[in-house]
Amino acid sequence: MSVIRQRTKNLLAAGLMGILIASVFFGGVFTYILIHYNRTKQNLSMEYEAKIREAQGVREGQKMVRVAFASQNITTGSRISKENVEFKMYPEEQAPSNFMAILGDFDGKVAKIDISKNSAVTASMLFEEKSITKDVRNQEFQVISLPSGLMKNQYVDVRINFPTGQDYIVLSKKKVKDVKDTTVWYELNESEILHMSSAIVDAYLQGAKLYALTYVEPYLQEEAVANYPANLKVLDLIRSDPNIVQVAATELASKTRQALDLHLKEISDPEKMKVINEQQKQQNEKMAEQTRKKQEEVMRQSVKSGL
């Protein structure tokens, strides 16, 4: 019994010694890991704080300015507004030289070029449309020979060509508000209306031709100088007989229509269908784009409401 009891004590002592040694070992390992973790954490914290101090030092040393950025992709000809631009604070030294800082600076301006989302919007990217004065009116014309494929929102010069070969610009860089067959609509002020009336009568009396030419890059090209001199005798005739403008316009419209009908007769049926299909395709693409923009706007409003 004493031998068994002694053996049991030895086993217990050995077990306790093993537990003690294991505890010391694992305790040392844990202590090492804890010290290493704290040291690493401290180093990372010091590095992070140093970067923060460095960034603060940069900001404190630089003047910040308000800069406009595109909040979405802006296509050529699109009007600039709060819907497609946003303002951010930006280091002055890194800001573009002609940056825009106030929403009011965009009044009446459209994009000359496509502007990508998150790009800075600068003055050189914009084109200012003419402001509408109190004497501006919508004018409809059927006396102008229009270029084939003329579309709404294109810009044109309206010119007059005399049988002598002399050629003048009557209206400069006018936006096509609408177009249908041989009829076109522009917005004209009082002076432009008077010059156009003179040109219509001139064309009627002198056998001249009124025609339009489109701009290749309307938002990049400067407008031409209107150099048509209104005929004083024609102006006197208009004052003495206001109906002469209507008579001349009717006669010129008839000639324009006859020229169009003759041209249409020369076009084969397959070519006509090709033109019709292309026009329908453009209309469908336009409607799809409008639908997409509306859907994006609804999604933006939903996100804002959720926030």
Short mmCIF file of C-alpha atoms in Angstrom, two decimals:
data_model
loop_
_atom_site.label_atom_id
_atom_site.label_comp_id
_atom_site.label_asym_id
_atom_site.label_seq_id
_atom_site.Cartn_x
_atom_site.Cartn_y
_atom_site.Cartn_z
CA MET A 1 0.00 0.00 0.00
CA SER A 2 2.80 2.39 0.92
CA VAL A 3 4.48 1.70 -2.43
CA ILE A 4 1.27 2.42 -4.35
CA ARG A 5 0.67 5.54 -2.31
CA GLN A 6 4.21 6.76 -3.01
CA ARG A 7 3.85 6.06 -6.74
CA THR A 8 0.59 8.01 -6.80
CA LYS A 9 2.26 10.97 -5.10
CA ASN A 10 5.09 10.87 -7.63
CA LEU A 11 2.62 10.86 -10.54
CA LEU A 12 0.71 13.76 -9.03
CA ALA A 13 3.92 15.68 -8.47
CA ALA A 14 5.04 15.00 -12.03
CA GLY A 15 1.64 16.06 -13.36
CA LEU A 16 1.70 19.26 -11.35
CA MET A 17 5.23 19.97 -12.52
CA GLY A 18 4.17 19.42 -16.15
CA ILE A 19 1.20 21.72 -15.74
CA LEU A 20 3.43 24.36 -14.14
CA ILE A 21 6.01 24.13 -16.92
CA ALA A 22 3.29 24.28 -19.61
CA SER A 23 1.69 27.27 -17.88
CA VAL A 24 5.01 29.10 -17.76
CA PHE A 25 5.69 28.29 -21.44
CA PHE A 26 2.28 29.32 -22.75
CA GLY A 27 2.27 32.33 -20.44
CA GLY A 28 5.57 33.42 -21.92
CA VAL A 29 4.30 32.92 -25.46
CA PHE A 30 1.12 34.86 -24.69
CA THR A 31 3.12 37.65 -23.07
CA TYR A 32 5.40 37.85 -26.13
CA ILE A 33 2.44 37.97 -28.51
CA LEU A 34 0.71 40.62 -26.40
CA ILE A 35 3.85 42.78 -26.23
CA HIS A 36 4.40 42.42 -30.01
CA TYR A 37 0.75 43.26 -30.73
CA ASN A 38 0.83 46.36 -28.53
CA ARG A 39 4.12 47.48 -30.07
CA THR A 40 2.75 46.99 -33.62
CA LYS A 41 -0.48 48.77 -32.70
CA GLN A 42 1.50 51.65 -31.22
CA ASN A 43 3.68 51.93 -34.33
CA LEU A 44 0.66 51.92 -36.63
CA SER A 45 -1.06 54.49 -34.46
CA MET A 46 2.01 56.73 -34.55
CA GLU A 47 2.27 56.39 -38.34
CA TYR A 48 -1.43 57.16 -38.76
CA GLU A 49 -1.21 60.21 -36.49
CA ALA A 50 1.87 61.39 -38.40
CA LYS A 51 -0.02 61.13 -41.71
CA ILE A 52 -2.95 63.03 -40.23
CA ARG A 53 -0.62 65.78 -38.98
CA GLU A 54 1.06 65.87 -42.41
CA ALA A 55 -2.30 66.14 -44.20
CA GLN A 56 -3.45 68.84 -41.80
CA GLY A 57 -0.20 70.67 -42.39
CA VAL A 58 -0.77 70.54 -46.15
CA ARG A 59 -4.32 71.82 -45.80
CA GLU A 60 -3.28 74.54 -43.42
CA GLY A 61 -0.50 75.58 -45.76
CA GLN A 62 -2.72 75.68 -48.88
CA LYS A 63 -5.60 77.95 -49.72
CA MET A 64 -8.76 76.01 -50.59
CA VAL A 65 -11.19 77.24 -53.25
CA ARG A 66 -14.68 76.22 -54.37
CA VAL A 67 -14.61 74.40 -57.72
CA ALA A 68 -17.47 73.09 -59.87
CA PHE A 69 -17.36 69.43 -60.93
CA ALA A 70 -19.68 67.46 -63.22
CA SER A 71 -21.96 65.32 -61.05
CA GLN A 72 -22.88 63.25 -64.12
CA ASN A 73 -21.80 62.88 -67.73
CA ILE A 74 -22.70 66.09 -69.61
CA THR A 75 -23.18 65.88 -73.37
CA THR A 76 -22.38 68.59 -75.90
CA GLY A 77 -25.16 71.19 -76.07
CA SER A 78 -26.59 70.35 -72.63
CA ARG A 79 -27.52 73.30 -70.44
CA ILE A 80 -25.48 73.54 -67.23
CA SER A 81 -27.49 73.66 -63.99
CA LYS A 82 -27.53 72.45 -60.40
CA GLU A 83 -28.80 69.12 -61.72
CA ASN A 84 -25.50 68.22 -63.38
CA VAL A 85 -22.82 70.09 -61.38
CA GLU A 86 -21.67 70.04 -57.77
CA PHE A 87 -19.14 72.11 -55.84
CA LYS A 88 -16.15 70.82 -53.84
CA MET A 89 -13.33 72.49 -51.89
CA TYR A 90 -10.08 72.07 -53.80
CA PRO A 91 -6.46 73.26 -53.28
CA GLU A 92 -6.09 76.54 -55.15
CA GLU A 93 -2.68 75.57 -56.56
CA GLN A 94 -4.18 72.45 -58.17
CA ALA A 95 -7.40 74.08 -59.42
CA PRO A 96 -7.76 74.92 -63.17
CA SER A 97 -6.99 78.54 -63.99
CA ASN A 98 -10.50 79.22 -65.32
CA PHE A 99 -12.50 77.19 -62.78
CA MET A 100 -16.13 78.04 -61.99
CA ALA A 101 -17.08 78.73 -58.37
CA ILE A 102 -20.63 80.11 -58.40
CA LEU A 103 -23.79 78.46 -59.73
CA GLY A 104 -24.94 81.80 -61.15
CA ASP A 105 -21.91 81.80 -63.47
CA PHE A 106 -23.58 78.98 -65.42
CA ASP A 107 -26.73 80.96 -66.31
CA GLY A 108 -27.45 80.69 -70.04
CA LYS A 109 -24.44 78.44 -70.68
CA VAL A 110 -24.27 75.06 -72.41
CA ALA A 111 -21.46 72.54 -72.82
CA LYS A 112 -19.22 73.00 -75.87
CA ILE A 113 -17.89 69.47 -75.50
CA ASP A 114 -18.74 66.24 -73.68
CA ILE A 115 -17.77 66.56 -69.99
CA SER A 116 -17.13 63.36 -68.04
CA LYS A 117 -18.50 62.80 -64.55
CA ASN A 118 -16.20 64.12 -61.76
CA SER A 119 -14.31 66.38 -64.20
CA ALA A 120 -13.82 70.04 -63.26
CA VAL A 121 -16.13 72.30 -65.29
CA THR A 122 -14.21 75.31 -66.62
CA ALA A 123 -15.23 78.43 -68.52
CA SER A 124 -13.46 77.26 -71.68
CA MET A 125 -15.79 74.23 -71.84
CA LEU A 126 -18.90 76.39 -72.00
CA PHE A 127 -20.78 78.32 -74.64
CA GLU A 128 -23.11 81.18 -73.75
CA GLU A 129 -26.40 81.31 -75.61
CA LYS A 130 -27.75 84.74 -76.41
CA SER A 131 -30.14 86.11 -73.82
CA ILE A 132 -33.74 86.62 -74.93
CA THR A 133 -34.62 90.31 -75.13
CA LYS A 134 -38.13 91.75 -74.97
CA ASP A 135 -38.36 92.21 -78.76
CA VAL A 136 -37.55 88.57 -79.63
CA ARG A 137 -40.31 86.65 -81.39
CA ASN A 138 -40.74 83.22 -82.95
CA GLN A 139 -40.61 83.52 -86.74
CA GLU A 140 -41.73 80.93 -89.28
CA PHE A 141 -40.22 80.83 -92.77
CA GLN A 142 -40.99 78.83 -95.89
CA VAL A 143 -38.80 80.85 -98.24
CA ILE A 144 -35.38 79.53 -97.24
CA SER A 145 -33.66 76.72 -99.11
CA LEU A 146 -32.73 74.37 -96.27
CA PRO A 147 -29.83 71.89 -96.23
CA SER A 148 -30.85 68.24 -96.42
CA GLY A 149 -30.93 66.55 -93.05
CA LEU A 150 -31.39 69.81 -91.14
CA MET A 151 -32.47 69.05 -87.58
CA LYS A 152 -33.87 70.89 -84.60
CA ASN A 153 -31.26 72.66 -82.38
CA GLN A 154 -28.68 72.94 -85.15
CA TYR A 155 -27.16 76.38 -85.85
CA VAL A 156 -27.23 78.03 -89.27
CA ASP A 157 -26.40 81.20 -91.15
CA VAL A 158 -29.17 82.41 -93.45
CA ARG A 159 -27.62 83.89 -96.60
CA ILE A 160 -28.83 85.58 -99.77
CA ASN A 161 -27.23 84.96 -103.15
CA PHE A 162 -27.90 87.40 -106.00
CA PRO A 163 -27.74 86.55 -109.73
CA THR A 164 -24.64 88.76 -109.93
CA GLY A 165 -22.80 86.30 -107.66
CA GLN A 166 -22.86 88.60 -104.63
CA ASP A 167 -23.53 86.68 -101.44
CA TYR A 168 -24.41 88.13 -98.03
CA ILE A 169 -25.21 86.83 -94.56
CA VAL A 170 -28.68 87.96 -93.48
CA LEU A 171 -28.96 86.07 -90.18
CA SER A 172 -25.93 84.83 -88.27
CA LYS A 173 -25.77 81.67 -86.16
CA LYS A 174 -29.48 81.20 -85.57
CA LYS A 175 -30.64 78.16 -83.64
CA VAL A 176 -33.22 76.03 -85.42
CA LYS A 177 -36.11 75.97 -82.95
CA ASP A 178 -38.03 73.55 -85.16
CA VAL A 179 -38.10 72.31 -88.74
CA LYS A 180 -40.65 70.46 -90.85
CA ASP A 181 -40.23 69.87 -94.58
CA THR A 182 -39.55 73.34 -96.08
CA THR A 183 -40.69 75.25 -92.97
CA VAL A 184 -38.23 76.40 -90.33
CA TRP A 185 -38.61 78.38 -87.09
CA TYR A 186 -36.11 80.84 -85.58
CA GLU A 187 -36.17 83.36 -82.74
CA LEU A 188 -35.50 86.85 -84.15
CA ASN A 189 -35.26 90.33 -82.67
CA GLU A 190 -36.77 93.42 -84.30
CA SER A 191 -33.66 94.29 -86.32
CA GLU A 192 -33.33 90.72 -87.64
CA ILE A 193 -37.02 90.65 -88.59
CA LEU A 194 -36.57 93.86 -90.58
CA HIS A 195 -33.46 92.58 -92.36
CA MET A 196 -35.16 89.28 -93.16
CA SER A 197 -38.19 91.10 -94.57
CA SER A 198 -35.89 93.19 -96.77
CA ALA A 199 -34.06 90.05 -97.94
CA ILE A 200 -37.34 88.30 -98.82
CA VAL A 201 -38.49 91.23 -100.97
CA ASP A 202 -34.99 91.56 -102.48
CA ALA A 203 -35.05 87.87 -103.42
CA TYR A 204 -38.49 88.33 -105.00
CA LEU A 205 -37.60 91.46 -106.99
CA GLN A 206 -34.03 90.57 -107.95
CA GLY A 207 -34.38 86.82 -108.45
CA ALA A 208 -32.02 86.12 -105.53
CA LYS A 209 -31.93 82.94 -103.47
CA LEU A 210 -32.27 82.64 -99.69
CA TYR A 211 -30.52 79.59 -98.28
CA ALA A 212 -29.15 78.26 -94.98
CA LEU A 213 -25.77 76.74 -94.10
CA THR A 214 -25.14 74.75 -90.92
CA TYR A 215 -22.21 75.17 -88.53
CA VAL A 216 -19.82 72.21 -88.23
CA GLU A 217 -18.95 72.77 -84.53
CA PRO A 218 -21.46 75.37 -83.34
CA TYR A 219 -20.24 75.40 -79.75
CA LEU A 220 -16.63 75.95 -80.80
CA GLN A 221 -17.06 78.22 -83.83
CA GLU A 222 -17.64 81.95 -83.45
CA GLU A 223 -20.70 83.35 -85.17
CA ALA A 224 -20.22 84.96 -88.56
CA VAL A 225 -20.82 88.68 -89.07
CA ALA A 226 -24.19 89.46 -90.67
CA ASN A 227 -23.20 91.75 -93.57
CA TYR A 228 -26.39 91.99 -95.63
CA PRO A 229 -27.24 95.68 -96.13
CA ALA A 230 -30.98 96.18 -95.98
CA ASN A 231 -32.09 97.82 -99.24
CA LEU A 232 -33.39 101.33 -98.49
CA LYS A 233 -35.70 101.26 -101.52
CA VAL A 234 -37.03 97.90 -100.40
CA LEU A 235 -37.58 99.27 -96.89
CA ASP A 236 -39.48 102.22 -98.36
CA LEU A 237 -41.54 99.77 -100.44
CA ILE A 238 -42.31 97.73 -97.30
CA ARG A 239 -43.43 100.88 -95.49
CA SER A 240 -45.64 101.98 -98.38
CA ASP A 241 -47.07 98.51 -98.98
CA PRO A 242 -46.67 96.13 -95.98
CA ASN A 243 -48.37 93.38 -98.03
CA ILE A 244 -45.37 93.21 -100.36
CA VAL A 245 -43.52 91.07 -97.80
CA GLN A 246 -46.35 88.55 -97.77
CA VAL A 247 -46.57 88.56 -101.57
CA ALA A 248 -42.82 88.00 -101.88
CA ALA A 249 -42.84 85.32 -99.18
CA THR A 250 -45.70 83.47 -100.87
CA GLU A 251 -43.96 83.54 -104.25
CA LEU A 252 -40.63 82.39 -102.81
CA ALA A 253 -42.32 79.67 -100.75
CA SER A 254 -43.99 78.38 -103.91
CA LYS A 255 -40.64 78.24 -105.73
CA THR A 256 -39.00 76.51 -102.78
CA ARG A 257 -41.79 73.91 -102.66
CA GLN A 258 -41.53 73.31 -106.41
CA ALA A 259 -37.78 72.75 -106.10
CA LEU A 260 -38.36 70.31 -103.23
CA ASP A 261 -41.02 68.38 -105.16
CA LEU A 262 -38.70 68.12 -108.15
CA HIS A 263 -35.91 66.83 -105.93
CA LEU A 264 -38.22 64.30 -104.27
CA LYS A 265 -39.27 62.93 -107.66
CA GLU A 266 -35.63 62.23 -108.45
CA ILE A 267 -35.23 60.10 -105.31
CA SER A 268 -36.01 56.39 -105.69
CA ASP A 269 -38.40 54.60 -103.34
CA PRO A 270 -35.59 52.58 -101.64
CA GLU A 271 -33.70 55.81 -100.96
CA LYS A 272 -36.84 57.40 -99.52
CA MET A 273 -37.35 54.41 -97.22
CA LYS A 274 -33.72 54.64 -96.14
CA VAL A 275 -34.19 58.29 -95.16
CA ILE A 276 -37.46 57.54 -93.35
CA ASN A 277 -35.89 54.63 -91.47
CA GLU A 278 -32.92 56.77 -90.45
CA GLN A 279 -35.21 59.53 -89.19
CA GLN A 280 -37.24 56.97 -87.23
CA LYS A 281 -34.04 55.52 -85.78
CA GLN A 282 -32.89 58.95 -84.62
CA GLN A 283 -36.30 59.63 -83.09
CA ASN A 284 -36.25 56.29 -81.24
CA GLU A 285 -32.74 56.93 -79.93
CA LYS A 286 -33.79 60.36 -78.74
CA MET A 287 -36.83 58.96 -76.93
CA ALA A 288 -34.71 56.21 -75.35
CA GLU A 289 -32.21 58.79 -74.11
CA GLN A 290 -34.99 60.92 -72.61
CA THR A 291 -36.45 57.84 -70.89
CA ARG A 292 -33.04 56.90 -69.50
CA LYS A 293 -32.51 60.40 -68.09
CA LYS A 294 -35.94 60.35 -66.46
CA GLN A 295 -35.21 56.97 -64.87
CA GLU A 296 -31.87 58.22 -63.56
CA GLU A 297 -33.58 61.29 -62.11
CA VAL A 298 -36.21 59.12 -60.39
CA MET A 299 -33.45 56.93 -58.93
CA ARG A 300 -31.55 59.98 -57.65
CA GLN A 301 -34.69 61.34 -56.03
CA SER A 302 -35.37 57.93 -54.45
CA VAL A 303 -31.84 57.81 -53.03
CA LYS A 304 -32.18 61.35 -51.66
CA SER A 305 -35.53 60.46 -50.09
CA GLY A 306 -34.00 57.34 -48.50
CA LEU A 307 -31.19 59.40 -47.01
#
